[in-house]
């Protein structure tokens, strides 16, 4: 039998003491031979017990090659690139400190590459609550709901095939040598930008629904708002370079926020605008309320009636606001 390729699992990490052990245990449980696998954690100078947790794991499981490298720039793309430089695998599997891959994850990624299905191969998320609270539970459902993520197939029931992007992709080292590493000027959306370059170089981004991982969503509305504001802000930066990659689901939140802003301003002077604003908000929250009601009945969880609309509206409004602010601030920067 031909020798299996050596695999490097790379993970950017910062202050993840509550979730990192889930990832470590999941890597330990992989069906892929440990002798042909390493885990490289790129730590952004964590100030909590993340490194202590990793060190304790290393002592207990010396048969799994685990290394921690320092990411002094403390951003996700810089952490990914640092881990790639420090790794030695022919195939690189990108994971996250909030994730928990199924035992066959690496094996199936390698099989897809060996079969030549794609240049960047990834799977789907099973999103779980980041904390045992009703808000965190609602956020986990919102992060996988069509009203929250549109047509993002890796968060929905997907079929195998070529797609725009995948989370936590896997790729051969030769791909990085061909198209370049992750763009360190983007502090979010680095995966989407990387996959855009994969596709524009003639490569294929392949989604395999049998490659699955659990992803722990944010635990509070504040953390969710910060996450989605950052996503929106850096999505605009990416679209300024690749405007043709804009998808309908990405355009709706900023258009919604812009319409709200315009109607609020007009309402100060025009009475009719107040009725239009009220009608828009009523329809919006009525639709979200129906979605919350349907899900609360389906899951027999009453808190989703309020929690789902709160979480989805937080995602929409902060993503749209971040997107618009990014565009406005870039105009002033250019003019300055």
XYZ file of C-alpha atoms in Angstrom:
336
model
C 0.000 0.000 0.000
C 1.244 3.529 -0.759
C 2.311 5.523 2.262
C -0.324 7.920 3.550
C 0.551 11.637 3.264
C 1.692 13.423 6.397
C -1.013 15.795 7.675
C -0.575 19.011 9.647
C -3.635 20.265 11.514
C -3.276 24.012 12.071
C -5.306 25.964 14.631
C -5.219 29.710 15.380
C -6.002 30.276 19.030
C -6.439 33.032 21.609
C -7.888 32.657 25.132
C -9.735 29.412 24.428
C -9.342 27.577 27.738
C -13.039 26.650 27.755
C -13.085 24.991 24.302
C -9.515 23.967 23.408
C -9.742 20.630 25.229
C -12.750 19.654 23.082
C -10.585 20.179 20.016
C -7.580 18.342 21.477
C -9.678 15.319 22.427
C -11.276 15.306 18.970
C -7.864 15.349 17.261
C -6.723 12.526 19.538
C -9.769 10.504 18.455
C -9.006 10.832 14.723
C -8.974 7.574 12.743
C -6.002 8.816 10.724
C -2.669 7.287 11.907
C -1.092 9.451 14.601
C 2.366 8.766 13.231
C 1.291 10.570 10.055
C -0.278 13.559 11.781
C 0.697 16.614 13.825
C -1.217 19.437 15.492
C 0.238 22.946 15.333
C -1.520 25.501 17.553
C -0.705 29.117 16.740
C -1.381 30.979 19.972
C -1.930 34.740 19.927
C -0.290 35.246 23.339
C -3.226 33.932 25.364
C -3.667 35.458 28.822
C -5.902 32.725 30.245
C -5.110 29.047 30.934
C -5.131 27.960 27.287
C -1.436 27.066 27.241
C -1.681 25.232 30.561
C -4.508 23.094 29.171
C -2.470 22.297 26.062
C 0.647 21.529 28.122
C -1.300 19.138 30.338
C -2.679 17.389 27.262
C 0.815 17.051 25.771
C 2.080 15.318 28.918
C -0.793 12.837 28.934
C -0.670 12.073 25.196
C 2.956 12.136 24.091
C 2.148 9.833 21.147
C 0.364 12.700 19.388
C 2.661 15.404 18.038
C 1.338 18.697 19.416
C 3.261 21.954 19.137
C 2.437 25.512 20.192
C 3.927 28.375 18.190
C 3.638 32.056 19.034
C 1.503 34.339 16.908
C 2.848 37.727 17.983
C 0.671 39.591 15.450
C -2.370 38.145 17.253
C -4.669 37.911 14.221
C -6.271 34.836 12.694
C -4.600 35.031 9.247
C -1.170 35.701 10.773
C -1.723 32.753 13.090
C -2.646 30.498 10.185
C 0.395 31.555 8.190
C 2.700 31.106 11.176
C 1.337 27.597 11.716
C 1.801 26.759 8.020
C 5.425 27.905 8.142
C 6.073 25.841 11.257
C 4.266 22.738 9.974
C 5.695 19.925 7.857
C 2.654 18.200 6.391
C 2.012 17.553 2.712
C -1.677 18.150 3.435
C -2.768 20.948 5.763
C -6.093 20.786 7.621
C -7.283 24.098 9.073
C -9.393 23.845 12.199
C -10.555 26.244 14.885
C -10.305 26.310 18.675
C -14.133 26.506 18.761
C -14.477 23.327 16.710
C -14.706 19.599 17.369
C -14.190 17.463 14.232
C -15.708 14.000 13.942
C -13.219 11.093 14.263
C -13.123 10.502 10.482
C -12.543 14.182 9.665
C -8.865 14.038 8.664
C -9.220 10.644 7.003
C -12.049 11.901 4.793
C -10.228 15.121 3.925
C -7.199 13.121 2.789
C -9.384 10.698 0.828
C -11.023 13.592 -1.021
C -7.634 15.024 -1.940
C -6.282 11.655 -3.021
C -9.379 11.272 -5.233
C -8.692 14.689 -6.781
C -12.107 16.119 -5.868
C -10.911 19.604 -4.968
C -7.979 21.874 -4.266
C -9.509 23.067 -1.007
C -11.772 20.510 0.629
C -14.056 21.134 3.579
C -17.261 19.997 5.188
C -20.263 21.163 7.155
C -20.825 22.545 10.616
C -23.039 21.178 13.325
C -23.495 24.274 15.452
C -23.904 23.841 19.202
C -24.507 26.239 22.034
C -21.453 27.953 23.469
C -22.944 28.034 26.990
C -25.842 26.406 28.904
C -28.106 29.483 28.695
C -31.271 30.248 26.749
C -29.540 33.085 24.882
C -26.593 30.905 23.858
C -29.006 28.192 22.760
C -30.935 30.671 20.613
C -27.682 31.933 19.047
C -26.701 28.391 18.059
C -30.003 27.929 16.226
C -29.784 31.378 14.610
C -26.275 30.643 13.311
C -27.663 27.691 11.354
C -31.045 29.166 10.327
C -31.699 30.146 6.680
C -32.886 33.603 7.813
C -29.544 34.063 9.553
C -27.096 32.605 7.025
C -29.007 32.647 3.732
C -27.617 30.061 1.322
C -24.363 29.302 3.146
C -24.425 25.587 2.375
C -21.833 24.550 4.943
C -24.309 25.572 7.666
C -27.336 23.944 6.022
C -28.236 20.519 4.629
C -25.720 20.360 1.811
C -24.895 18.072 -1.092
C -21.379 17.224 -2.205
C -20.046 19.500 -4.908
C -18.128 22.624 -5.869
C -18.960 25.707 -3.777
C -17.755 29.259 -3.204
C -16.215 28.589 0.195
C -15.873 26.062 2.995
C -15.042 26.532 6.662
C -11.824 25.015 7.971
C -10.616 23.861 4.554
C -7.885 21.323 3.864
C -5.355 21.737 1.105
C -1.996 20.572 -0.128
C 1.049 22.654 0.751
C 1.639 23.084 -2.972
C -1.582 25.130 -3.189
C -0.153 27.759 -0.815
C 3.038 27.808 -2.863
C 0.909 28.396 -5.966
C -1.584 31.066 -4.881
C -0.006 32.443 -1.697
C -0.890 32.196 1.978
C -3.767 33.811 3.880
C -4.081 37.578 3.454
C -2.883 39.139 6.715
C -4.414 42.524 5.867
C -7.882 41.012 6.363
C -8.746 40.432 10.026
C -11.838 38.402 9.066
C -13.130 36.720 5.889
C -9.632 35.346 5.321
C -11.074 31.920 4.412
C -13.427 33.369 1.798
C -10.646 35.479 0.279
C -8.339 32.448 0.152
C -11.043 30.399 -1.553
C -11.667 33.199 -4.033
C -8.024 32.960 -5.098
C -8.356 29.177 -5.309
C -11.270 29.516 -7.730
C -9.716 32.334 -9.740
C -6.559 30.262 -10.209
C -8.672 27.560 -11.850
C -8.975 25.399 -8.746
C -12.011 23.845 -7.100
C -13.391 24.396 -3.616
C -15.141 21.141 -2.713
C -17.789 20.591 -0.048
C -18.182 17.057 1.293
C -21.087 16.761 3.783
C -19.528 13.609 5.275
C -16.707 15.823 6.595
C -18.363 17.217 9.680
C -17.362 19.224 12.713
C -19.131 20.653 15.719
C -18.760 24.415 16.032
C -19.506 26.158 19.323
C -21.279 29.447 18.643
C -20.906 32.647 20.662
C -22.487 32.552 24.093
C -23.914 36.100 24.439
C -25.585 38.674 22.210
C -22.683 41.050 22.878
C -20.123 38.536 21.632
C -22.356 37.711 18.668
C -22.671 41.408 17.795
C -18.894 41.885 17.953
C -18.332 38.830 15.767
C -20.806 39.873 13.074
C -19.782 43.526 13.082
C -16.231 42.322 12.400
C -17.474 39.982 9.664
C -19.358 42.799 7.942
C -16.499 45.294 8.276
C -13.930 42.995 6.698
C -16.329 41.632 4.094
C -16.488 45.125 2.593
C -12.670 45.269 2.537
C -12.596 41.976 0.669
C -15.317 43.034 -1.776
C -13.351 46.150 -2.662
C -10.804 43.749 -4.169
C -13.261 41.139 -5.464
C -16.581 42.945 -6.113
C -17.845 40.142 -8.339
C -17.956 37.773 -5.353
C -20.867 39.611 -3.674
C -23.828 37.279 -3.054
C -27.455 38.246 -2.473
C -27.439 37.095 1.152
C -24.494 39.412 1.837
C -26.189 42.453 0.273
C -29.428 42.244 2.250
C -28.209 43.223 5.769
C -26.472 46.465 4.699
C -29.447 47.402 2.511
C -31.771 46.781 5.453
C -29.651 48.877 7.840
C -29.300 51.646 5.251
C -33.059 51.755 4.714
C -33.618 51.970 8.469
C -31.176 54.851 8.766
C -32.742 56.758 5.866
C -36.268 56.252 7.187
C -35.292 57.313 10.707
C -33.778 60.543 9.340
C -36.768 61.198 7.087
C -39.134 60.519 9.984
C -37.791 63.621 11.696
C -39.243 65.751 8.896
C -41.828 63.691 7.012
C -44.736 62.073 8.788
C -45.306 59.451 6.079
C -41.769 58.117 6.578
C -42.687 57.166 10.138
C -45.439 54.890 8.863
C -43.097 53.282 6.337
C -40.474 52.760 9.057
C -43.053 51.253 11.412
C -44.378 48.983 8.653
C -40.887 47.794 7.723
C -39.996 46.992 11.312
C -43.347 45.273 11.854
C -42.934 43.029 8.806
C -39.309 42.268 9.692
C -39.968 41.250 13.276
C -43.233 39.527 12.321
C -41.294 37.235 9.983
C -38.625 36.620 12.625
C -41.350 36.028 15.206
C -43.012 33.415 13.007
C -39.639 31.722 12.545
C -39.118 31.776 16.313
C -42.606 30.387 16.942
C -42.157 27.588 14.419
C -38.781 26.595 15.834
C -39.937 26.829 19.442
C -42.791 24.418 18.649
C -40.520 22.077 16.696
C -37.879 21.990 19.448
C -40.376 22.301 22.315
C -38.324 25.222 23.653
C -40.338 28.318 24.491
C -37.325 30.598 24.856
C -36.682 30.376 21.103
C -39.821 32.442 20.496
C -37.909 35.490 21.756
C -34.337 34.264 21.467
C -34.283 33.453 17.745
C -35.550 36.904 16.617
C -33.103 38.595 19.020
C -30.141 36.596 17.726
C -30.968 36.889 14.017
C -31.689 40.632 14.221
C -28.395 41.103 16.077
C -26.598 39.258 13.258
C -28.320 41.270 10.508
C -27.970 44.714 12.061
C -24.375 44.404 13.252
C -23.201 42.739 10.025
C -24.901 45.411 7.939
C -23.627 48.252 10.135
C -20.064 46.938 10.049
C -20.269 46.582 6.274
C -21.555 50.134 5.766
C -19.109 51.668 8.249
C -16.233 49.932 6.489
C -17.265 51.461 3.170
C -17.813 54.946 4.626
C -14.547 54.952 6.584
C -12.589 53.820 3.528
C -13.900 56.829 1.589
C -12.609 59.193 4.260
C -9.302 57.339 4.414
C -8.818 57.664 0.669
C -9.762 61.326 0.714
C -7.515 61.966 3.698
